[in-house]
C-alpha positions as YAML, in Angstrom:
chain: A
units: angstrom
residues:
- id: 1
  name: MET
  ca: [-7.48, 10.31, 0.71]
- id: 2
  name: LYS
  ca: [-8.22, 14.02, 0.83]
- id: 3
  name: ARG
  ca: [-11.56, 15.14, -0.59]
- id: 4
  name: ALA
  ca: [-9.94, 17.77, -2.84]
- id: 5
  name: ILE
  ca: [-7.83, 15.07, -4.48]
- id: 6
  name: ALA
  ca: [-10.92, 12.93, -4.97]
- id: 7
  name: PHE
  ca: [-12.58, 15.68, -6.99]
- id: 8
  name: GLU
  ca: [-9.43, 16.09, -9.07]
- id: 9
  name: PHE
  ca: [-9.81, 12.52, -10.27]
- id: 10
  name: SER
  ca: [-13.23, 13.39, -11.70]
- id: 11
  name: ARG
  ca: [-11.48, 15.94, -13.93]
- id: 12
  name: VAL
  ca: [-9.17, 13.18, -15.17]
- id: 13
  name: THR
  ca: [-11.99, 10.94, -16.38]
- id: 14
  name: GLU
  ca: [-13.80, 13.98, -17.81]
- id: 15
  name: ALA
  ca: [-10.71, 14.83, -19.86]
- id: 16
  name: ALA
  ca: [-10.49, 11.26, -21.18]
- id: 17
  name: ALA
  ca: [-14.17, 11.21, -22.13]
- id: 18
  name: LEU
  ca: [-13.90, 14.57, -23.89]
- id: 19
  name: ALA
  ca: [-10.86, 13.37, -25.83]
- id: 20
  name: ALA
  ca: [-12.67, 10.19, -26.88]
- id: 21
  name: PHE
  ca: [-15.74, 12.15, -28.01]
- id: 22
  name: ASP
  ca: [-14.30, 12.99, -31.44]
- id: 23
  name: TRP
  ca: [-13.73, 9.27, -32.12]
- id: 24
  name: ILE
  ca: [-17.26, 8.07, -31.35]
- id: 25
  name: GLY
  ca: [-18.58, 6.08, -34.30]
- id: 26
  name: ARG
  ca: [-15.43, 6.45, -36.43]
- id: 27
  name: GLY
  ca: [-14.48, 2.78, -36.35]
- id: 28
  name: ASP
  ca: [-10.99, 3.19, -34.86]
- id: 29
  name: LYS
  ca: [-10.91, 1.95, -31.27]
- id: 30
  name: ASN
  ca: [-7.13, 2.35, -30.94]
- id: 31
  name: ALA
  ca: [-7.29, 6.02, -31.97]
- id: 32
  name: ALA
  ca: [-10.06, 6.61, -29.42]
- id: 33
  name: ASP
  ca: [-8.04, 4.86, -26.71]
- id: 34
  name: ASN
  ca: [-4.90, 6.78, -27.65]
- id: 35
  name: ALA
  ca: [-6.72, 10.10, -27.34]
- id: 36
  name: ALA
  ca: [-8.18, 9.14, -23.95]
- id: 37
  name: VAL
  ca: [-4.81, 7.91, -22.65]
- id: 38
  name: LYS
  ca: [-3.04, 11.12, -23.63]
- id: 39
  name: ALA
  ca: [-5.71, 13.30, -22.00]
- id: 40
  name: MET
  ca: [-5.77, 11.22, -18.84]
- id: 41
  name: ARG
  ca: [-1.98, 11.20, -18.53]
- id: 42
  name: GLN
  ca: [-1.80, 14.98, -18.98]
- id: 43
  name: LEU
  ca: [-4.32, 15.64, -16.19]
- id: 44
  name: LEU
  ca: [-2.80, 13.06, -13.86]
- id: 45
  name: ASN
  ca: [0.62, 14.65, -14.25]
- id: 46
  name: GLN
  ca: [-0.79, 18.01, -13.17]
- id: 47
  name: MET
  ca: [-2.09, 16.61, -9.87]
- id: 48
  name: GLU
  ca: [-0.31, 17.24, -6.57]
- id: 49
  name: ILE
  ca: [0.32, 13.56, -5.91]
- id: 50
  name: ARG
  ca: [3.06, 10.95, -6.05]
- id: 51
  name: GLY
  ca: [1.11, 8.53, -8.19]
- id: 52
  name: GLU
  ca: [1.84, 5.12, -9.65]
- id: 53
  name: VAL
  ca: [-0.23, 3.10, -12.09]
- id: 54
  name: VAL
  ca: [-0.49, -0.37, -10.51]
- id: 55
  name: ILE
  ca: [-2.74, -1.89, -13.14]
- id: 56
  name: GLY
  ca: [-3.29, -0.35, -16.54]
- id: 57
  name: GLU
  ca: [-5.08, -0.96, -19.80]
- id: 58
  name: GLY
  ca: [-3.93, -1.63, -23.32]
- id: 59
  name: GLU
  ca: [-2.08, -4.90, -23.79]
- id: 60
  name: ILE
  ca: [-5.11, -7.05, -24.50]
- id: 61
  name: ASP
  ca: [-6.29, -4.67, -27.24]
- id: 62
  name: LYS
  ca: [-2.74, -3.90, -28.46]
- id: 63
  name: ALA
  ca: [-3.49, -0.22, -27.85]
- id: 64
  name: PRO
  ca: [-1.49, 2.55, -26.16]
- id: 65
  name: MET
  ca: [-1.62, 2.45, -22.40]
- id: 66
  name: LEU
  ca: [-0.93, 3.98, -19.06]
- id: 67
  name: TYR
  ca: [1.53, 1.23, -18.23]
- id: 68
  name: ILE
  ca: [2.04, -0.66, -14.99]
- id: 69
  name: GLY
  ca: [4.66, 1.09, -12.90]
- id: 70
  name: GLU
  ca: [4.27, 4.44, -14.67]
- id: 71
  name: LYS
  ca: [4.78, 7.38, -12.32]
- id: 72
  name: VAL
  ca: [2.20, 10.15, -12.59]
- id: 73
  name: GLY
  ca: [1.56, 13.41, -10.78]
- id: 74
  name: GLN
  ca: [3.97, 16.15, -9.75]
- id: 75
  name: ASN
  ca: [5.87, 13.62, -7.57]
- id: 76
  name: LYS
  ca: [7.11, 16.08, -4.97]
- id: 77
  name: PRO
  ca: [8.37, 14.63, -1.65]
- id: 78
  name: ASP
  ca: [5.62, 16.18, 0.50]
- id: 79
  name: GLN
  ca: [2.75, 14.97, -1.69]
- id: 80
  name: GLU
  ca: [0.43, 12.05, -0.99]
- id: 81
  name: GLU
  ca: [1.34, 8.62, -2.37]
- id: 82
  name: VAL
  ca: [-1.45, 7.29, -4.57]
- id: 83
  name: SER
  ca: [-1.96, 3.96, -6.34]
- id: 84
  name: ILE
  ca: [-4.04, 4.11, -9.51]
- id: 85
  name: ALA
  ca: [-5.99, 1.44, -11.40]
- id: 86
  name: VAL
  ca: [-7.10, 2.74, -14.75]
- id: 87
  name: ASP
  ca: [-9.03, 1.98, -17.90]
- id: 88
  name: PRO
  ca: [-9.11, 5.14, -20.06]
- id: 89
  name: ILE
  ca: [-11.97, 3.67, -22.09]
- id: 90
  name: ASP
  ca: [-14.05, 0.79, -20.79]
- id: 91
  name: GLY
  ca: [-15.68, -0.11, -24.08]
- id: 92
  name: THR
  ca: [-13.26, 0.89, -26.85]
- id: 93
  name: ARG
  ca: [-15.23, -1.04, -29.46]
- id: 94
  name: MET
  ca: [-18.48, 0.53, -28.23]
- id: 95
  name: THR
  ca: [-16.90, 3.97, -28.66]
- id: 96
  name: ALA
  ca: [-15.61, 3.14, -32.14]
- id: 97
  name: MET
  ca: [-19.01, 1.77, -33.19]
- id: 98
  name: GLY
  ca: [-21.04, 4.54, -31.56]
- id: 99
  name: GLN
  ca: [-22.71, 2.07, -29.21]
- id: 100
  name: SER
  ca: [-24.06, 2.94, -25.78]
- id: 101
  name: GLY
  ca: [-22.40, 2.54, -22.41]
- id: 102
  name: ALA
  ca: [-18.72, 3.40, -22.96]
- id: 103
  name: LEU
  ca: [-16.97, 5.01, -19.97]
- id: 104
  name: ALA
  ca: [-13.67, 6.57, -18.97]
- id: 105
  name: VAL
  ca: [-12.84, 5.10, -15.55]
- id: 106
  name: LEU
  ca: [-10.21, 5.00, -12.83]
- id: 107
  name: ALA
  ca: [-9.81, 4.10, -9.19]
- id: 108
  name: ALA
  ca: [-7.31, 5.57, -6.76]
- id: 109
  name: GLY
  ca: [-6.19, 4.63, -3.27]
- id: 110
  name: GLY
  ca: [-3.23, 4.68, -0.95]
- id: 111
  name: LYS
  ca: [0.02, 2.83, -1.54]
- id: 112
  name: ASN
  ca: [-0.48, -0.96, -1.84]
- id: 113
  name: THR
  ca: [-4.28, -0.59, -1.89]
- id: 114
  name: PHE
  ca: [-4.91, -2.47, -5.14]
- id: 115
  name: LEU
  ca: [-4.04, -5.86, -6.53]
- id: 116
  name: GLN
  ca: [-1.10, -5.48, -8.90]
- id: 117
  name: ALA
  ca: [-1.40, -7.79, -11.89]
- id: 118
  name: PRO
  ca: [-0.66, -7.91, -15.62]
- id: 119
  name: ASP
  ca: [-3.24, -6.75, -18.13]
- id: 120
  name: MET
  ca: [-4.78, -10.17, -18.76]
- id: 121
  name: TYR
  ca: [-8.13, -11.89, -18.55]
- id: 122
  name: MET
  ca: [-10.04, -12.01, -15.28]
- id: 123
  name: GLU
  ca: [-13.17, -13.93, -14.34]
- id: 124
  name: LYS
  ca: [-15.45, -11.83, -12.09]
- id: 125
  name: LEU
  ca: [-18.57, -12.29, -10.01]
- id: 126
  name: VAL
  ca: [-20.23, -9.26, -8.36]
- id: 127
  name: VAL
  ca: [-23.15, -8.83, -5.95]
- id: 128
  name: ASP
  ca: [-24.49, -5.97, -3.86]
- id: 129
  name: SER
  ca: [-24.35, -5.47, -0.09]
- id: 130
  name: ASP
  ca: [-27.52, -7.53, 0.47]
- id: 131
  name: ALA
  ca: [-25.76, -10.62, -0.88]
- id: 132
  name: LYS
  ca: [-22.30, -9.93, 0.52]
- id: 133
  name: GLY
  ca: [-20.60, -13.13, 1.64]
- id: 134
  name: MET
  ca: [-22.90, -15.35, -0.43]
- id: 135
  name: ILE
  ca: [-20.70, -15.81, -3.52]
- id: 136
  name: ASP
  ca: [-17.96, -18.34, -4.16]
- id: 137
  name: LEU
  ca: [-16.32, -18.40, -7.58]
- id: 138
  name: ASN
  ca: [-15.17, -21.97, -6.89]
- id: 139
  name: LEU
  ca: [-18.82, -23.03, -7.12]
- id: 140
  name: PRO
  ca: [-20.85, -23.27, -10.34]
- id: 141
  name: LEU
  ca: [-22.61, -20.04, -11.36]
- id: 142
  name: GLU
  ca: [-26.00, -21.74, -10.92]
- id: 143
  name: GLN
  ca: [-25.22, -22.47, -7.27]
- id: 144
  name: ASN
  ca: [-24.14, -18.86, -6.71]
- id: 145
  name: ILE
  ca: [-27.38, -17.63, -8.26]
- id: 146
  name: ARG
  ca: [-29.43, -19.92, -6.01]
- id: 147
  name: ARG
  ca: [-27.52, -18.77, -2.91]
- id: 148
  name: VAL
  ca: [-28.09, -15.10, -3.76]
- id: 149
  name: ALA
  ca: [-31.77, -15.68, -4.52]
- id: 150
  name: SER
  ca: [-32.20, -17.43, -1.17]
- id: 151
  name: LYS
  ca: [-30.42, -14.65, 0.70]
- id: 152
  name: LYS
  ca: [-32.56, -12.00, -0.99]
- id: 153
  name: GLY
  ca: [-35.79, -13.93, -0.59]
- id: 154
  name: LYS
  ca: [-36.42, -14.00, -4.34]
- id: 155
  name: LEU
  ca: [-37.61, -16.63, -6.77]
- id: 156
  name: LEU
  ca: [-35.17, -17.48, -9.57]
- id: 157
  name: SER
  ca: [-37.59, -15.81, -11.97]
- id: 158
  name: GLN
  ca: [-37.10, -12.57, -10.03]
- id: 159
  name: ILE
  ca: [-33.30, -12.66, -10.33]
- id: 160
  name: THR
  ca: [-31.42, -10.62, -12.95]
- id: 161
  name: VAL
  ca: [-27.87, -11.50, -13.96]
- id: 162
  name: ALA
  ca: [-25.73, -9.29, -16.21]
- id: 163
  name: ILE
  ca: [-23.25, -11.30, -18.32]
- id: 164
  name: LEU
  ca: [-20.77, -10.17, -20.96]
- id: 165
  name: ALA
  ca: [-22.17, -11.16, -24.37]
- id: 166
  name: LYS
  ca: [-19.08, -12.93, -25.69]
- id: 167
  name: PRO
  ca: [-18.92, -16.27, -27.54]
- id: 168
  name: ARG
  ca: [-17.14, -17.75, -24.51]
- id: 169
  name: HIS
  ca: [-20.28, -17.07, -22.47]
- id: 170
  name: ASP
  ca: [-22.91, -18.32, -24.94]
- id: 171
  name: GLU
  ca: [-23.50, -21.63, -23.18]
- id: 172
  name: ILE
  ca: [-23.40, -20.00, -19.74]
- id: 173
  name: ILE
  ca: [-26.09, -17.51, -20.81]
- id: 174
  name: LYS
  ca: [-28.28, -20.35, -22.11]
- id: 175
  name: SER
  ca: [-27.87, -22.34, -18.90]
- id: 176
  name: VAL
  ca: [-28.75, -19.34, -16.74]
- id: 177
  name: GLN
  ca: [-31.81, -18.56, -18.86]
- id: 178
  name: ALA
  ca: [-32.85, -22.22, -18.55]
- id: 179
  name: LEU
  ca: [-33.17, -21.62, -14.80]
- id: 180
  name: GLY
  ca: [-35.80, -18.98, -15.52]
- id: 181
  name: VAL
  ca: [-33.38, -16.19, -14.61]
- id: 182
  name: ARG
  ca: [-33.42, -12.94, -16.55]
- id: 183
  name: VAL
  ca: [-30.11, -12.28, -18.34]
- id: 184
  name: LEU
  ca: [-28.91, -8.85, -19.40]
- id: 185
  name: ALA
  ca: [-26.31, -9.47, -22.11]
- id: 186
  name: ILE
  ca: [-23.67, -6.71, -22.05]
- id: 187
  name: PRO
  ca: [-21.90, -6.24, -25.41]
- id: 188
  name: ASP
  ca: [-18.69, -4.83, -23.90]
- id: 189
  name: GLY
  ca: [-17.49, -2.89, -20.86]
- id: 190
  name: ASP
  ca: [-18.40, -4.66, -17.63]
- id: 191
  name: VAL
  ca: [-17.43, -1.89, -15.19]
- id: 192
  name: ALA
  ca: [-20.77, -0.11, -15.55]
- id: 193
  name: ALA
  ca: [-22.74, -3.27, -14.79]
- id: 194
  name: GLY
  ca: [-20.63, -4.05, -11.72]
- id: 195
  name: VAL
  ca: [-21.14, -0.56, -10.35]
- id: 196
  name: GLN
  ca: [-24.86, -0.54, -11.19]
- id: 197
  name: CYS
  ca: [-25.32, -3.84, -9.36]
- id: 198
  name: CYS
  ca: [-24.20, -2.20, -6.10]
- id: 199
  name: LEU
  ca: [-26.05, 1.10, -6.40]
- id: 200
  name: PRO
  ca: [-29.28, 1.68, -4.46]
- id: 201
  name: ASP
  ca: [-32.45, 0.52, -6.24]
- id: 202
  name: SER
  ca: [-30.55, -1.49, -8.86]
- id: 203
  name: ASP
  ca: [-32.40, -4.23, -10.74]
- id: 204
  name: ILE
  ca: [-29.21, -6.27, -11.24]
- id: 205
  name: ASP
  ca: [-28.58, -9.02, -8.68]
- id: 206
  name: LEU
  ca: [-25.33, -10.49, -10.00]
- id: 207
  name: VAL
  ca: [-22.74, -9.65, -12.64]
- id: 208
  name: TYR
  ca: [-20.62, -12.38, -14.22]
- id: 209
  name: GLY
  ca: [-18.06, -12.53, -16.97]
- id: 210
  name: ILE
  ca: [-14.50, -13.07, -18.13]
- id: 211
  name: GLY
  ca: [-13.10, -9.70, -19.14]
- id: 212
  name: GLY
  ca: [-10.04, -7.57, -18.47]
- id: 213
  name: ALA
  ca: [-8.12, -7.48, -15.19]
- id: 214
  name: PRO
  ca: [-7.84, -3.65, -15.12]
- id: 215
  name: GLU
  ca: [-11.62, -3.40, -15.38]
- id: 216
  name: GLY
  ca: [-11.91, -5.96, -12.61]
- id: 217
  name: VAL
  ca: [-9.73, -4.01, -10.20]
- id: 218
  name: VAL
  ca: [-11.46, -0.71, -11.01]
- id: 219
  name: THR
  ca: [-14.84, -2.39, -10.52]
- id: 220
  name: ALA
  ca: [-13.68, -3.90, -7.22]
- id: 221
  name: ALA
  ca: [-12.79, -0.42, -5.93]
- id: 222
  name: ALA
  ca: [-16.33, 0.80, -6.60]
- id: 223
  name: VAL
  ca: [-17.91, -2.40, -5.26]
- id: 224
  name: ASN
  ca: [-15.87, -2.14, -2.07]
- id: 225
  name: ALA
  ca: [-16.78, 1.53, -1.65]
- id: 226
  name: LEU
  ca: [-20.47, 0.65, -2.04]
- id: 227
  name: GLY
  ca: [-20.38, -2.25, 0.43]
- id: 228
  name: GLY
  ca: [-20.84, -4.96, -2.20]
- id: 229
  name: ASP
  ca: [-18.83, -8.08, -2.86]
- id: 230
  name: ILE
  ca: [-16.67, -9.36, -5.70]
- id: 231
  name: GLN
  ca: [-14.58, -12.42, -6.31]
- id: 232
  name: ALA
  ca: [-12.20, -12.74, -9.24]
- id: 233
  name: ARG
  ca: [-9.69, -15.08, -10.84]
- id: 234
  name: LEU
  ca: [-6.83, -14.30, -13.25]
- id: 235
  name: ILE
  ca: [-6.97, -16.59, -16.29]
- id: 236
  name: PRO
  ca: [-4.24, -17.06, -18.93]
- id: 237
  name: ARG
  ca: [-5.16, -16.12, -22.48]
- id: 238
  name: ASN
  ca: [-5.10, -19.67, -23.88]
- id: 239
  name: LYS
  ca: [-7.76, -20.76, -21.39]
- id: 240
  name: VAL
  ca: [-10.05, -18.04, -22.74]
- id: 241
  name: LYS
  ca: [-9.13, -17.77, -26.42]
- id: 242
  name: GLY
  ca: [-7.86, -21.27, -27.25]
- id: 243
  name: ASN
  ca: [-4.52, -23.05, -27.58]
- id: 244
  name: THR
  ca: [-3.11, -21.31, -30.65]
- id: 245
  name: PRO
  ca: [0.68, -20.73, -30.73]
- id: 246
  name: GLU
  ca: [0.11, -17.00, -30.25]
- id: 247
  name: ASN
  ca: [-2.20, -17.50, -27.29]
- id: 248
  name: LEU
  ca: [0.09, -20.06, -25.66]
- id: 249
  name: LYS
  ca: [3.04, -17.65, -25.98]
- id: 250
  name: ALA
  ca: [0.96, -14.82, -24.47]
- id: 251
  name: ALA
  ca: [-0.22, -17.08, -21.64]
- id: 252
  name: GLU
  ca: [3.35, -18.10, -20.83]
- id: 253
  name: LYS
  ca: [4.30, -14.44, -20.55]
- id: 254
  name: GLU
  ca: [1.27, -13.69, -18.36]
- id: 255
  name: ILE
  ca: [2.03, -16.55, -15.98]
- id: 256
  name: SER
  ca: [5.65, -15.43, -15.74]
- id: 257
  name: ARG
  ca: [4.65, -11.85, -14.98]
- id: 258
  name: CYS
  ca: [2.15, -13.00, -12.35]
- id: 259
  name: ALA
  ca: [4.89, -15.00, -10.66]
- id: 260
  name: ALA
  ca: [7.15, -11.93, -10.67]
- id: 261
  name: MET
  ca: [4.33, -9.87, -9.12]
- id: 262
  name: ASN
  ca: [3.56, -12.63, -6.61]
- id: 263
  name: VAL
  ca: [-0.07, -12.88, -7.70]
- id: 264
  name: PRO
  ca: [-1.72, -16.30, -8.24]
- id: 265
  name: VAL
  ca: [-3.20, -17.49, -11.53]
- id: 266
  name: ASN
  ca: [-6.36, -19.62, -11.73]
- id: 267
  name: THR
  ca: [-6.97, -18.94, -8.02]
- id: 268
  name: VAL
  ca: [-10.04, -17.23, -6.57]
- id: 269
  name: LEU
  ca: [-9.28, -13.80, -5.11]
- id: 270
  name: LYS
  ca: [-11.63, -12.32, -2.52]
- id: 271
  name: ILE
  ca: [-12.51, -8.64, -2.43]
- id: 272
  name: GLU
  ca: [-10.03, -7.88, 0.37]
- id: 273
  name: GLU
  ca: [-7.24, -9.31, -1.80]
- id: 274
  name: ILE
  ca: [-8.16, -7.03, -4.72]
- id: 275
  name: VAL
  ca: [-8.85, -3.83, -2.75]
- id: 276
  name: ARG
  ca: [-7.21, -3.80, 0.65]
- id: 277
  name: ASP
  ca: [-9.05, -0.88, 2.32]
- id: 278
  name: ASP
  ca: [-11.99, 1.43, 1.78]
- id: 279
  name: ASN
  ca: [-10.00, 4.67, 1.47]
- id: 280
  name: VAL
  ca: [-10.55, 4.68, -2.28]
- id: 281
  name: VAL
  ca: [-11.96, 6.92, -4.96]
- id: 282
  name: PHE
  ca: [-13.82, 5.69, -8.04]
- id: 283
  name: ALA
  ca: [-14.49, 8.04, -10.93]
- id: 284
  name: ALA
  ca: [-16.29, 7.33, -14.20]
- id: 285
  name: THR
  ca: [-17.38, 9.71, -16.96]
- id: 286
  name: GLY
  ca: [-19.80, 8.68, -19.70]
- id: 287
  name: ILE
  ca: [-18.46, 8.69, -23.25]
- id: 288
  name: THR
  ca: [-21.58, 7.29, -24.90]
- id: 289
  name: THR
  ca: [-24.91, 7.30, -23.07]
- id: 290
  name: GLY
  ca: [-25.73, 4.13, -21.12]
- id: 291
  name: ASP
  ca: [-27.77, 3.01, -18.14]
- id: 292
  name: LEU
  ca: [-25.17, 4.27, -15.66]
- id: 293
  name: LEU
  ca: [-24.23, 7.68, -17.11]
- id: 294
  name: LYS
  ca: [-25.10, 10.05, -19.91]
- id: 295
  name: GLY
  ca: [-22.50, 10.35, -22.63]
- id: 296
  name: VAL
  ca: [-20.66, 13.41, -23.87]
- id: 297
  name: GLN
  ca: [-23.03, 15.81, -25.65]
- id: 298
  name: ARG
  ca: [-22.18, 18.91, -27.63]
- id: 299
  name: LYS
  ca: [-24.48, 21.86, -28.19]
- id: 300
  name: GLY
  ca: [-22.98, 24.90, -29.84]
- id: 301
  name: SER
  ca: [-19.82, 25.89, -28.03]
- id: 302
  name: MET
  ca: [-20.72, 23.89, -24.91]
- id: 303
  name: ILE
  ca: [-19.92, 20.25, -24.19]
- id: 304
  name: PHE
  ca: [-21.76, 18.33, -21.48]
- id: 305
  name: THR
  ca: [-20.32, 15.51, -19.37]
- id: 306
  name: GLU
  ca: [-21.75, 13.40, -16.56]
- id: 307
  name: THR
  ca: [-19.44, 11.82, -13.99]
- id: 308
  name: LEU
  ca: [-20.00, 9.36, -11.15]
- id: 309
  name: LEU
  ca: [-17.70, 9.96, -8.19]
- id: 310
  name: ILE
  ca: [-17.67, 7.51, -5.26]
- id: 311
  name: ARG
  ca: [-15.61, 7.93, -2.09]
- id: 312
  name: GLY
  ca: [-15.21, 4.73, -0.13]
- id: 313
  name: ARG
  ca: [-14.31, 6.10, 3.28]
- id: 314
  name: SER
  ca: [-17.39, 8.35, 3.45]
- id: 315
  name: ARG
  ca: [-19.60, 6.06, 1.30]
- id: 316
  name: THR
  ca: [-20.56, 9.13, -0.72]
- id: 317
  name: ILE
  ca: [-22.02, 8.79, -4.21]
- id: 318
  name: ARG
  ca: [-22.10, 11.90, -6.39]
- id: 319
  name: LYS
  ca: [-23.21, 12.51, -9.96]
- id: 320
  name: LEU
  ca: [-21.54, 15.57, -11.42]
- id: 321
  name: ALA
  ca: [-23.11, 17.25, -14.45]
- id: 322
  name: SER
  ca: [-20.61, 19.62, -16.06]
- id: 323
  name: TYR
  ca: [-20.63, 22.00, -19.01]
- id: 324
  name: HIS
  ca: [-17.33, 22.82, -20.71]
- id: 325
  name: ASP
  ca: [-16.79, 25.77, -23.02]
- id: 326
  name: ILE
  ca: [-15.01, 24.19, -25.97]
- id: 327
  name: SER
  ca: [-12.85, 27.27, -26.47]
- id: 328
  name: HIS
  ca: [-11.44, 26.91, -22.94]
- id: 329
  name: LEU
  ca: [-10.97, 23.13, -22.65]
- id: 330
  name: THR
  ca: [-7.18, 23.36, -22.55]
- id: 331
  name: ASP
  ca: [-7.34, 25.85, -19.68]
- id: 332
  name: ASP
  ca: [-9.81, 23.96, -17.47]
...
């Protein structure tokens, strides 16, 4: 993928973060997501690409979305074909509640680069390049932790695992802590933790959790670009949320859609099945300040954003600090 196009994607996540800024702390996660989606779609449609959203966000939260199969970009015959995995806001509830760590994120690659799957739940396990090849989601989490600790030459007490702080993970968190392992409980938004795990000098050794599939694919793009490893498994809603009539109906639809897309359910997917080559771009812009990125900040007529841009083919990691004149946002 051309470098100029890679930088254009940073403008897309910036636009989404800026649009979400007005909804920070206002208690309406769908309004925040709607604003980010509209901004992201507008910028994507200005790009000189033939783009297609292969996995999008929205169905789990019943929010507006960039839907699977949506065509974006100028779509002229001579333009590059691009597949896009997107989550306009990773952490909609965090944005609505004014909590830290919300991001606008996307990943882009060539045609057929990314796993195409419905917006459903996905179990994920991430490690950095030092532990690549040491994880197996078919094994218990404890065994994976011990394998990674052995590979890294660490005691269990020196291992840090980031886990989504959801009721479905309460017992898992307790069992990991019982090993003497440090647990970082993430309230929402697991993309940031997955990326952090693979960055140089990170304190996170593993990331585990059952979250959204779009976030999993976006995370996998960054993990692949950074030389790390991820395994994942698509899980029907009823297995995560319980066997209510509503959840069983949703699960039936998810399984049917997976069959139509020829993607397995309840089966471990390796990194090369989620992201098929390293010619990818990952872009994330902070909405609220977290450990990975600073959030949107306004001072007078200027608005500040911070964006992480990773190019897989060149293994380049950039942090872009930008100032936007609020009176010229529509012209940028």
